[in-house]
PDB file of C-alpha atoms in Angstrom:
ATOM      1  CA  MET O   1       9.394 -11.060 -37.586  1.00  0.00           C
ATOM      2  CA  THR O   2       8.880  -7.488 -38.666  1.00  0.00           C
ATOM      3  CA  GLN O   3       6.889  -7.886 -41.442  1.00  0.00           C
ATOM      4  CA  LEU O   4       4.668 -10.199 -39.911  1.00  0.00           C
ATOM      5  CA  THR O   5       3.963  -8.213 -37.101  1.00  0.00           C
ATOM      6  CA  THR O   6       3.036  -5.429 -39.662  1.00  0.00           C
ATOM      7  CA  GLU O   7       0.826  -7.817 -42.278  1.00  0.00           C
ATOM      8  CA  LYS O   8      -0.918  -8.498 -38.616  1.00  0.00           C
ATOM      9  CA  GLN O   9      -1.145  -4.733 -37.781  1.00  0.00           C
ATOM     10  CA  GLN O  10      -2.717  -4.070 -41.106  1.00  0.00           C
ATOM     11  CA  THR O  11      -5.076  -6.488 -41.195  1.00  0.00           C
ATOM     12  CA  LEU O  12      -6.067  -5.032 -37.613  1.00  0.00           C
ATOM     13  CA  GLU O  13      -6.495  -1.755 -38.583  1.00  0.00           C
ATOM     14  CA  GLN O  14      -8.837  -3.055 -41.815  1.00  0.00           C
ATOM     15  CA  LEU O  15     -11.012  -4.672 -39.487  1.00  0.00           C
ATOM     16  CA  ILE O  16     -11.509  -1.763 -37.292  1.00  0.00           C
ATOM     17  CA  GLU O  17     -12.226   0.625 -40.009  1.00  0.00           C
ATOM     18  CA  GLU O  18     -14.287  -1.988 -41.705  1.00  0.00           C
ATOM     19  CA  ILE O  19     -16.488  -2.123 -38.247  1.00  0.00           C
ATOM     20  CA  SER O  20     -16.480   2.146 -38.242  1.00  0.00           C
ATOM     21  CA  ARG O  21     -17.735   2.014 -41.919  1.00  0.00           C
ATOM     22  CA  TYR O  22     -20.766  -0.153 -40.778  1.00  0.00           C
ATOM     23  CA  GLU O  23     -21.188   1.703 -37.827  1.00  0.00           C
ATOM     24  CA  GLU O  24     -21.100   5.258 -39.691  1.00  0.00           C
ATOM     25  CA  ILE O  25     -23.965   3.609 -42.122  1.00  0.00           C
ATOM     26  CA  VAL O  26     -26.212   2.427 -39.424  1.00  0.00           C
ATOM     27  CA  SER O  27     -26.128   5.725 -37.608  1.00  0.00           C
ATOM     28  CA  GLN O  28     -28.162   7.078 -40.794  1.00  0.00           C
ATOM     29  CA  TRP O  29     -30.795   4.648 -40.373  1.00  0.00           C
ATOM     30  CA  ASP O  30     -34.168   5.119 -38.496  1.00  0.00           C
ATOM     31  CA  LYS O  31     -34.370   4.791 -34.659  1.00  0.00           C
ATOM     32  CA  ASN O  32     -36.238   1.069 -35.394  1.00  0.00           C
ATOM     33  CA  GLN O  33     -33.470  -0.508 -37.724  1.00  0.00           C
ATOM     34  CA  GLN O  34     -30.808   0.763 -35.035  1.00  0.00           C
ATOM     35  CA  VAL O  35     -32.432  -1.212 -32.494  1.00  0.00           C
ATOM     36  CA  ALA O  36     -32.739  -4.273 -34.483  1.00  0.00           C
ATOM     37  CA  VAL O  37     -28.901  -3.997 -35.150  1.00  0.00           C
ATOM     38  CA  GLU O  38     -27.978  -3.533 -31.823  1.00  0.00           C
ATOM     39  CA  ARG O  39     -30.342  -6.452 -30.824  1.00  0.00           C
ATOM     40  CA  LEU O  40     -28.369  -8.507 -33.409  1.00  0.00           C
ATOM     41  CA  LYS O  41     -24.760  -7.304 -32.113  1.00  0.00           C
ATOM     42  CA  GLU O  42     -25.760  -8.590 -28.702  1.00  0.00           C
ATOM     43  CA  ALA O  43     -26.969 -11.579 -29.867  1.00  0.00           C
ATOM     44  CA  ILE O  44     -23.611 -12.380 -31.797  1.00  0.00           C
ATOM     45  CA  GLU O  45     -21.431 -11.205 -28.889  1.00  0.00           C
ATOM     46  CA  ASN O  46     -23.579 -13.534 -26.197  1.00  0.00           C
ATOM     47  CA  LEU O  47     -23.041 -16.293 -28.634  1.00  0.00           C
ATOM     48  CA  HIS O  48     -19.128 -15.511 -28.983  1.00  0.00           C
ATOM     49  CA  LYS O  49     -18.947 -14.920 -25.144  1.00  0.00           C
ATOM     50  CA  GLU O  50     -20.275 -18.347 -24.627  1.00  0.00           C
ATOM     51  CA  ALA O  51     -17.901 -19.872 -26.556  1.00  0.00           C
ATOM     52  CA  LEU O  52     -15.135 -18.440 -25.493  1.00  0.00           C
ATOM     53  CA  THR O  53     -15.925 -19.383 -22.418  1.00  0.00           C
ATOM     54  CA  ARG O  54     -15.914 -22.998 -23.214  1.00  0.00           C
ATOM     55  CA  LEU O  55     -12.495 -22.490 -24.513  1.00  0.00           C
ATOM     56  CA  ILE O  56     -11.297 -21.035 -21.924  1.00  0.00           C
ATOM     57  CA  LYS O  57     -12.250 -23.796 -19.357  1.00  0.00           C
ATOM     58  CA  THR O  58     -11.141 -26.196 -21.830  1.00  0.00           C
ATOM     59  CA  LEU O  59      -7.525 -24.680 -22.245  1.00  0.00           C
ATOM     60  CA  LYS O  60      -7.365 -24.193 -18.404  1.00  0.00           C
ATOM     61  CA  LYS O  61      -7.765 -28.130 -17.643  1.00  0.00           C
ATOM     62  CA  GLU O  62      -5.594 -29.292 -20.969  1.00  0.00           C
ATOM     63  CA  ALA O  63      -3.229 -26.152 -22.067  1.00  0.00           C
ATOM     64  CA  LEU O  64      -2.990 -23.710 -19.467  1.00  0.00           C
ATOM     65  CA  PRO O  65       0.372 -22.408 -20.540  1.00  0.00           C
ATOM     66  CA  ALA O  66      -0.888 -21.837 -24.087  1.00  0.00           C
ATOM     67  CA  LEU O  67      -3.753 -19.845 -22.761  1.00  0.00           C
ATOM     68  CA  LYS O  68      -1.256 -17.629 -20.764  1.00  0.00           C
ATOM     69  CA  GLU O  69       0.486 -17.070 -23.752  1.00  0.00           C
ATOM     70  CA  ALA O  70      -2.746 -16.403 -25.691  1.00  0.00           C
ATOM     71  CA  VAL O  71      -3.699 -13.532 -23.485  1.00  0.00           C
ATOM     72  CA  GLN O  72      -0.117 -11.807 -24.077  1.00  0.00           C
ATOM     73  CA  ASP O  73      -1.446 -11.035 -27.564  1.00  0.00           C
ATOM     74  CA  GLU O  74      -3.325  -7.479 -27.081  1.00  0.00           C
ATOM     75  CA  LEU O  75      -6.053  -8.219 -29.158  1.00  0.00           C
ATOM     76  CA  VAL O  76      -6.767 -11.616 -27.410  1.00  0.00           C
ATOM     77  CA  TYR O  77      -6.407  -9.616 -23.779  1.00  0.00           C
ATOM     78  CA  GLY O  78      -8.931  -6.801 -25.386  1.00  0.00           C
ATOM     79  CA  LEU O  79     -11.586  -9.145 -26.395  1.00  0.00           C
ATOM     80  CA  LEU O  80     -11.682 -11.367 -23.154  1.00  0.00           C
ATOM     81  CA  ARG O  81     -11.751  -8.168 -21.370  1.00  0.00           C
ATOM     82  CA  TYR O  82     -14.596  -6.770 -23.396  1.00  0.00           C
ATOM     83  CA  HIS O  83     -16.425  -9.853 -22.808  1.00  0.00           C
ATOM     84  CA  GLU O  84     -15.231  -9.935 -18.805  1.00  0.00           C
ATOM     85  CA  LEU O  85     -13.705 -13.129 -19.011  1.00  0.00           C
ATOM     86  CA  ILE O  86     -10.551 -11.982 -17.557  1.00  0.00           C
ATOM     87  CA  LYS O  87      -9.922  -9.356 -14.768  1.00  0.00           C
ATOM     88  CA  PRO O  88      -7.725  -6.447 -15.164  1.00  0.00           C
ATOM     89  CA  PRO O  89      -4.275  -6.786 -13.276  1.00  0.00           C
ATOM     90  CA  THR O  90      -4.462  -5.399  -9.612  1.00  0.00           C
ATOM     91  CA  PRO O  91      -2.395  -2.505  -9.131  1.00  0.00           C
ATOM     92  CA  PRO O  92       0.659  -2.877  -6.702  1.00  0.00           C
ATOM     93  CA  LEU O  93      -0.598  -1.984  -3.003  1.00  0.00           C
ATOM     94  CA  GLU O  94       1.449   1.111  -2.671  1.00  0.00           C
ATOM     95  CA  GLN O  95      -0.552   2.256  -5.752  1.00  0.00           C
ATOM     96  CA  ARG O  96      -3.909   1.240  -4.597  1.00  0.00           C
ATOM     97  CA  ILE O  97      -3.485   3.102  -1.174  1.00  0.00           C
ATOM     98  CA  GLN O  98      -2.243   6.323  -2.705  1.00  0.00           C
ATOM     99  CA  GLN O  99      -5.287   6.165  -5.064  1.00  0.00           C
ATOM    100  CA  ALA O 100      -7.454   5.686  -1.876  1.00  0.00           C
ATOM    101  CA  LEU O 101      -6.068   8.854  -0.153  1.00  0.00           C
ATOM    102  CA  GLU O 102      -6.332  10.767  -3.562  1.00  0.00           C
ATOM    103  CA  THR O 103     -10.168  10.421  -2.646  1.00  0.00           C
ATOM    104  CA  VAL O 104     -10.076  11.888   0.527  1.00  0.00           C
ATOM    105  CA  ARG O 105      -7.796  14.488  -0.159  1.00  0.00           C
ATOM    106  CA  PRO O 106     -10.112  17.193  -1.282  1.00  0.00           C
ATOM    107  CA  GLY O 107     -11.826  17.094   2.172  1.00  0.00           C
ATOM    108  CA  LEU O 108      -9.050  17.265   3.991  1.00  0.00           C
ATOM    109  CA  LYS O 109      -7.624  20.232   2.045  1.00  0.00           C
ATOM    110  CA  SER O 110     -10.970  22.052   2.411  1.00  0.00           C
ATOM    111  CA  HIS O 111     -10.035  22.302   5.893  1.00  0.00           C
ATOM    112  CA  HIS O 112      -6.249  23.368   5.371  1.00  0.00           C
ATOM    113  CA  GLY O 113      -4.793  19.537   6.112  1.00  0.00           C
ATOM    114  CA  ASP O 114      -3.770  16.640   4.227  1.00  0.00           C
ATOM    115  CA  VAL O 115      -2.625  12.863   4.714  1.00  0.00           C
ATOM    116  CA  GLU O 116       0.439  10.857   3.715  1.00  0.00           C
ATOM    117  CA  LEU O 117       1.692   7.493   3.694  1.00  0.00           C
ATOM    118  CA  VAL O 118       4.201   6.292   6.247  1.00  0.00           C
ATOM    119  CA  ALA O 119       4.735   2.968   5.877  1.00  0.00           C
ATOM    120  CA  ILE O 120       3.323  -0.292   4.885  1.00  0.00           C
ATOM    121  CA  GLN O 121       3.512  -3.267   7.236  1.00  0.00           C
ATOM    122  CA  LEU O 122       2.897  -6.591   5.522  1.00  0.00           C
ATOM    123  CA  PRO O 123       0.567  -8.585   5.594  1.00  0.00           C
ATOM    124  CA  ASP O 124      -2.209  -6.367   6.403  1.00  0.00           C
ATOM    125  CA  THR O 125      -1.246  -3.119   8.081  1.00  0.00           C
ATOM    126  CA  VAL O 126      -0.587   0.472   6.828  1.00  0.00           C
ATOM    127  CA  GLU O 127       0.612   3.518   8.953  1.00  0.00           C
ATOM    128  CA  VAL O 128      -0.397   7.173   7.844  1.00  0.00           C
ATOM    129  CA  LYS O 129       0.054  10.446   9.168  1.00  0.00           C
ATOM    130  CA  LEU O 130      -2.557  13.277   9.125  1.00  0.00           C
ATOM    131  CA  ILE O 131      -0.640  16.965   8.179  1.00  0.00           C
ATOM    132  CA  GLY O 132      -1.715  20.374   8.679  1.00  0.00           C
ATOM    133  CA  THR O 133      -4.522  21.458  10.353  1.00  0.00           C
ATOM    134  CA  CYS O 134      -5.833  17.800  10.973  1.00  0.00           C
ATOM    135  CA  SER O 135      -2.998  16.516  12.860  1.00  0.00           C
ATOM    136  CA  ASN O 136      -4.290  17.990  15.907  1.00  0.00           C
ATOM    137  CA  CYS O 137      -7.974  18.801  15.097  1.00  0.00           C
ATOM    138  CA  PRO O 138     -10.317  17.715  17.655  1.00  0.00           C
ATOM    139  CA  ALA O 139     -11.940  15.871  14.748  1.00  0.00           C
ATOM    140  CA  SER O 140      -9.016  13.679  13.877  1.00  0.00           C
ATOM    141  CA  THR O 141      -9.977  10.680  15.518  1.00  0.00           C
ATOM    142  CA  LEU O 142     -13.254  10.707  13.430  1.00  0.00           C
ATOM    143  CA  THR O 143     -11.357  11.696  10.013  1.00  0.00           C
ATOM    144  CA  MET O 144      -9.373   8.824  10.305  1.00  0.00           C
ATOM    145  CA  LYS O 145     -11.893   6.148  11.380  1.00  0.00           C
ATOM    146  CA  GLN O 146     -14.369   7.305   9.060  1.00  0.00           C
ATOM    147  CA  GLY O 147     -12.484   8.865   6.161  1.00  0.00           C
ATOM    148  CA  VAL O 148      -9.002   7.511   5.670  1.00  0.00           C
ATOM    149  CA  GLU O 149      -9.331   4.165   6.966  1.00  0.00           C
ATOM    150  CA  GLN O 150     -12.536   3.412   5.279  1.00  0.00           C
ATOM    151  CA  ALA O 151     -11.155   4.626   1.928  1.00  0.00           C
ATOM    152  CA  ILE O 152      -8.056   2.668   2.384  1.00  0.00           C
ATOM    153  CA  LYS O 153     -10.135  -0.609   3.070  1.00  0.00           C
ATOM    154  CA  THR O 154     -12.170  -0.029   0.108  1.00  0.00           C
ATOM    155  CA  TYR O 155      -9.451   0.106  -2.281  1.00  0.00           C
ATOM    156  CA  CYS O 156      -7.003  -2.633  -0.356  1.00  0.00           C
ATOM    157  CA  PRO O 157      -9.307  -5.260   1.184  1.00  0.00           C
ATOM    158  CA  GLU O 158      -6.213  -7.060   2.749  1.00  0.00           C
ATOM    159  CA  ILE O 159      -5.336  -4.000   4.538  1.00  0.00           C
ATOM    160  CA  LYS O 160      -7.132  -4.715   8.218  1.00  0.00           C
ATOM    161  CA  ASN O 161      -4.945  -2.344  10.336  1.00  0.00           C
ATOM    162  CA  VAL O 162      -5.019   1.505   9.753  1.00  0.00           C
ATOM    163  CA  ILE O 163      -2.715   3.229  12.331  1.00  0.00           C
ATOM    164  CA  SER O 164      -2.287   7.004  12.628  1.00  0.00           C
ATOM    165  CA  VAL O 165       1.404   7.972  13.655  1.00  0.00           C
ATOM    166  CA  ASN O 166       0.112  11.217  14.868  1.00  0.00           C
ATOM    167  CA  ASN O 167       0.842  12.091  18.229  1.00  0.00           C
ATOM    168  CA  THR O 168      -2.173  10.880  20.263  1.00  0.00           C
ATOM    169  CA  VAL O 169      -4.364  14.019  20.950  1.00  0.00           C
ATOM    170  CA  THR O 170      -7.352  13.431  23.440  1.00  0.00           C
ATOM    171  CA  TYR O 171     -10.218  16.402  23.133  1.00  0.00           C
ATOM    172  CA  THR O 172     -12.080  17.210  26.129  1.00  0.00           C
ATOM    173  CA  GLY O 173     -12.823  20.469  25.377  1.00  0.00           C
ATOM    174  CA  GLU O 174     -11.760  23.769  27.274  1.00  0.00           C
ATOM    175  CA  LYS O 175     -14.457  23.988  30.522  1.00  0.00           C
ATOM    176  CA  ILE O 176     -15.040  27.465  31.098  1.00  0.00           C
ATOM    177  CA  GLU O 177     -13.676  28.129  34.641  1.00  0.00           C
ATOM    178  CA  SER O 178     -12.444  31.333  35.605  1.00  0.00           C
ATOM    179  CA  PRO O 179     -12.437  33.954  38.395  1.00  0.00           C
ATOM    180  CA  PHE O 180     -14.785  35.517  36.370  1.00  0.00           C
ATOM    181  CA  SER O 181     -17.233  32.768  35.506  1.00  0.00           C
ATOM    182  CA  SER O 182     -20.840  32.524  36.108  1.00  0.00           C
ATOM    183  CA  SER O 183     -23.735  30.150  36.640  1.00  0.00           C
ATOM    184  CA  GLN O 184     -24.259  31.252  32.973  1.00  0.00           C
ATOM    185  CA  ASP O 185     -21.445  29.358  31.891  1.00  0.00           C
ATOM    186  CA  ALA O 186     -22.126  25.965  33.349  1.00  0.00           C
ATOM    187  CA  GLY O 187     -22.203  23.268  30.826  1.00  0.00           C
ATOM    188  CA  TRP O 188     -20.276  25.339  28.109  1.00  0.00           C
ATOM    189  CA  VAL O 189     -17.225  23.926  26.562  1.00  0.00           C
ATOM    190  CA  ALA O 190     -15.005  25.816  23.929  1.00  0.00           C
ATOM    191  CA  LEU O 191     -14.533  23.011  21.242  1.00  0.00           C
ATOM    192  CA  ALA O 192     -12.756  25.563  18.274  1.00  0.00           C
ATOM    193  CA  ARG O 193     -12.116  28.726  17.111  1.00  0.00           C
ATOM    194  CA  VAL O 194     -13.812  30.549  14.745  1.00  0.00           C
ATOM    195  CA  ASP O 195     -11.235  30.617  11.742  1.00  0.00           C
ATOM    196  CA  GLU O 196     -11.167  26.609  12.199  1.00  0.00           C
ATOM    197  CA  ILE O 197     -14.765  26.294  10.858  1.00  0.00           C
ATOM    198  CA  PRO O 198     -14.800  26.789   6.971  1.00  0.00           C
ATOM    199  CA  ASN O 199     -16.906  29.703   6.204  1.00  0.00           C
ATOM    200  CA  GLY O 200     -20.162  28.049   4.313  1.00  0.00           C
ATOM    201  CA  GLY O 201     -18.680  24.774   5.391  1.00  0.00           C
ATOM    202  CA  ILE O 202     -19.119  22.529   8.248  1.00  0.00           C
ATOM    203  CA  LEU O 203     -16.338  21.128  10.857  1.00  0.00           C
ATOM    204  CA  PRO O 204     -16.850  17.781  12.706  1.00  0.00           C
ATOM    205  CA  LEU O 205     -16.166  17.466  16.277  1.00  0.00           C
ATOM    206  CA  GLU O 206     -16.728  14.671  18.713  1.00  0.00           C
ATOM    207  CA  ILE O 207     -16.345  15.292  22.659  1.00  0.00           C
ATOM    208  CA  GLU O 208     -17.080  12.706  25.139  1.00  0.00           C
ATOM    209  CA  GLY O 209     -18.682  10.366  22.590  1.00  0.00           C
ATOM    210  CA  LEU O 210     -20.750  13.017  21.135  1.00  0.00           C
ATOM    211  CA  LYS O 211     -20.296  13.659  17.752  1.00  0.00           C
ATOM    212  CA  LEU O 212     -21.258  16.986  16.497  1.00  0.00           C
ATOM    213  CA  ILE O 213     -20.849  19.454  13.651  1.00  0.00           C
ATOM    214  CA  LEU O 214     -20.100  23.354  13.405  1.00  0.00           C
ATOM    215  CA  VAL O 215     -21.372  25.421  10.681  1.00  0.00           C
ATOM    216  CA  ARG O 216     -20.549  28.812  10.135  1.00  0.00           C
ATOM    217  CA  LYS O 217     -21.745  31.817   7.498  1.00  0.00           C
ATOM    218  CA  ASP O 218     -19.669  34.773   8.025  1.00  0.00           C
ATOM    219  CA  ASP O 219     -19.693  35.559  12.014  1.00  0.00           C
ATOM    220  CA  ILE O 220     -22.798  33.301  12.690  1.00  0.00           C
ATOM    221  CA  VAL O 221     -22.053  29.854  14.112  1.00  0.00           C
ATOM    222  CA  LYS O 222     -24.725  27.053  14.837  1.00  0.00           C
ATOM    223  CA  GLY O 223     -24.012  23.694  15.938  1.00  0.00           C
ATOM    224  CA  TYR O 224     -25.941  20.356  15.100  1.00  0.00           C
ATOM    225  CA  ARG O 225     -25.665  16.768  16.051  1.00  0.00           C
ATOM    226  CA  ASN O 226     -23.457  14.939  13.476  1.00  0.00           C
ATOM    227  CA  SER O 227     -26.532  12.693  12.664  1.00  0.00           C
ATOM    228  CA  CYS O 228     -29.234  12.591   9.298  1.00  0.00           C
ATOM    229  CA  MET O 229     -32.408  12.468  10.698  1.00  0.00           C
ATOM    230  CA  HIS O 230     -32.828   9.315   8.143  1.00  0.00           C
ATOM    231  CA  LEU O 231     -31.259   6.482   9.529  1.00  0.00           C
ATOM    232  CA  ALA O 232     -28.954   8.316  11.842  1.00  0.00           C
ATOM    233  CA  MET O 233     -26.143   8.459   9.176  1.00  0.00           C
ATOM    234  CA  PRO O 234     -23.169  10.861   9.713  1.00  0.00           C
ATOM    235  CA  LEU O 235     -23.361  14.357   8.156  1.00  0.00           C
ATOM    236  CA  ASP O 236     -19.825  15.351   8.231  1.00  0.00           C
ATOM    237  CA  THR O 237     -19.224  13.588   4.633  1.00  0.00           C
ATOM    238  CA  GLY O 238     -21.986  15.219   3.115  1.00  0.00           C
ATOM    239  CA  LYS O 239     -21.527  18.151   0.613  1.00  0.00           C
ATOM    240  CA  VAL O 240     -22.255  21.815   1.447  1.00  0.00           C
ATOM    241  CA  GLU O 241     -23.621  23.958  -1.526  1.00  0.00           C
ATOM    242  CA  ASN O 242     -25.397  27.494  -0.793  1.00  0.00           C
ATOM    243  CA  GLY O 243     -26.398  26.758   2.630  1.00  0.00           C
ATOM    244  CA  ILE O 244     -27.653  23.335   2.245  1.00  0.00           C
ATOM    245  CA  LEU O 245     -26.034  20.385   3.464  1.00  0.00           C
ATOM    246  CA  THR O 246     -27.054  16.949   1.273  1.00  0.00           C
ATOM    247  CA  CYS O 247     -26.244  13.734   3.052  1.00  0.00           C
ATOM    248  CA  LEU O 248     -24.192  11.444   0.757  1.00  0.00           C
ATOM    249  CA  HIS O 249     -25.844   8.164   2.091  1.00  0.00           C
ATOM    250  CA  HIS O 250     -29.298   8.796   0.871  1.00  0.00           C
ATOM    251  CA  GLY O 251     -29.537  12.427  -0.508  1.00  0.00           C
ATOM    252  CA  PHE O 252     -31.802  13.652   2.457  1.00  0.00           C
ATOM    253  CA  GLN O 253     -30.891  17.458   2.424  1.00  0.00           C
ATOM    254  CA  TYR O 254     -30.899  20.429   5.204  1.00  0.00           C
ATOM    255  CA  HIS O 255     -30.759  24.170   5.685  1.00  0.00           C
ATOM    256  CA  LEU O 256     -27.814  25.020   7.592  1.00  0.00           C
ATOM    257  CA  GLU O 257     -29.136  28.163   8.945  1.00  0.00           C
ATOM    258  CA  THR O 258     -32.120  26.416  10.543  1.00  0.00           C
ATOM    259  CA  GLY O 259     -31.515  22.808  10.651  1.00  0.00           C
ATOM    260  CA  GLU O 260     -34.684  22.200   8.688  1.00  0.00           C
ATOM    261  CA  CYS O 261     -34.833  19.053   6.578  1.00  0.00           C
ATOM    262  CA  LEU O 262     -36.043  19.919   3.168  1.00  0.00           C
ATOM    263  CA  THR O 263     -36.415  16.703   1.894  1.00  0.00           C
ATOM    264  CA  SER O 264     -39.146  15.800   4.655  1.00  0.00           C
ATOM    265  CA  PRO O 265     -40.205  19.510   5.761  1.00  0.00           C
ATOM    266  CA  GLY O 266     -40.995  19.777   9.683  1.00  0.00           C
ATOM    267  CA  ILE O 267     -38.006  17.543  10.643  1.00  0.00           C
ATOM    268  CA  PHE O 268     -34.994  19.393  12.030  1.00  0.00           C
ATOM    269  CA  LEU O 269     -31.551  18.416  12.761  1.00  0.00           C
ATOM    270  CA  GLU O 270     -30.883  18.375  16.813  1.00  0.00           C
ATOM    271  CA  ALA O 271     -29.263  21.677  17.555  1.00  0.00           C
ATOM    272  CA  TYR O 272     -27.139  22.587  20.459  1.00  0.00           C
ATOM    273  CA  PRO O 273     -26.890  26.027  21.693  1.00  0.00           C
ATOM    274  CA  VAL O 274     -23.606  27.902  20.549  1.00  0.00           C
ATOM    275  CA  LYS O 275     -21.992  31.605  21.816  1.00  0.00           C
ATOM    276  CA  ARG O 276     -18.763  32.944  21.245  1.00  0.00           C
ATOM    277  CA  LYS O 277     -15.999  34.413  23.339  1.00  0.00           C
ATOM    278  CA  GLN O 278     -13.954  36.361  21.151  1.00  0.00           C
ATOM    279  CA  GLU O 279     -12.724  34.042  18.690  1.00  0.00           C
ATOM    280  CA  LYS O 280     -13.659  30.864  20.532  1.00  0.00           C
ATOM    281  CA  VAL O 281     -16.555  28.988  19.770  1.00  0.00           C
ATOM    282  CA  LEU O 282     -18.434  27.177  22.943  1.00  0.00           C
ATOM    283  CA  VAL O 283     -21.213  24.820  22.777  1.00  0.00           C
ATOM    284  CA  LYS O 284     -23.305  23.730  25.620  1.00  0.00           C
ATOM    285  CA  ILE O 285     -23.658  19.979  25.921  1.00  0.00           C
ATOM    286  CA  ALA O 286     -24.934  19.483  29.429  1.00  0.00           C
TER     287      ALA O 286
END
């Protein structure tokens, strides 16, 4: 058995070496000749794919166990995968959930937060927990809904419910009401501390159904509605670089210092008045 396996391996290596040798020869030809060879290769591969497709259909009807056994051979498996005639095995559910969480971690960690898997409740429910600053951030509900939940459902279509086990925090904002308040304070709400807003980045917030983003450069803070001027897509998932926010949905770009749309000049993000009281950032929403 060992000798037979060795002989098969040698034959396979010889075939691969021969293919590599001819590829090296073709790489020395001019472009037109290379194109002709590539078209010939595609035609032969299409012929082989059609033959393999018919073979698989017949074996599924007449000899399914034999087909399953044949697929165990790595060469047969690789060839069928190359022609996209079989799908790769689906990773376990927990592995796919962790892969989904990895996609949102960079954004969470940029705000000094993270997320962890707590439990899987079969058949269709996952429990997760936001940790760090994300656990009590005013935008945690938005983070969970548009970030974590969406990622998990993309990687795991069978999951219907994503539940946050964090203590529920309903953020209503801190109204400025004190013996020293004046009429000038009416409508202003304290939404965050300055150090909660990444320098050169954005902090998404939601209050009373209003979705905002706060942006900061050093000591300057500005606030805009979390809504791209193109189709009103959310901006908080966008990329910020050199003071430019790029909406990931359709690529529209905005200068965060002014709110002007660079993709369509003359259009501006909807701005909200912002002021500071010591380390608190206040936004006028009424």
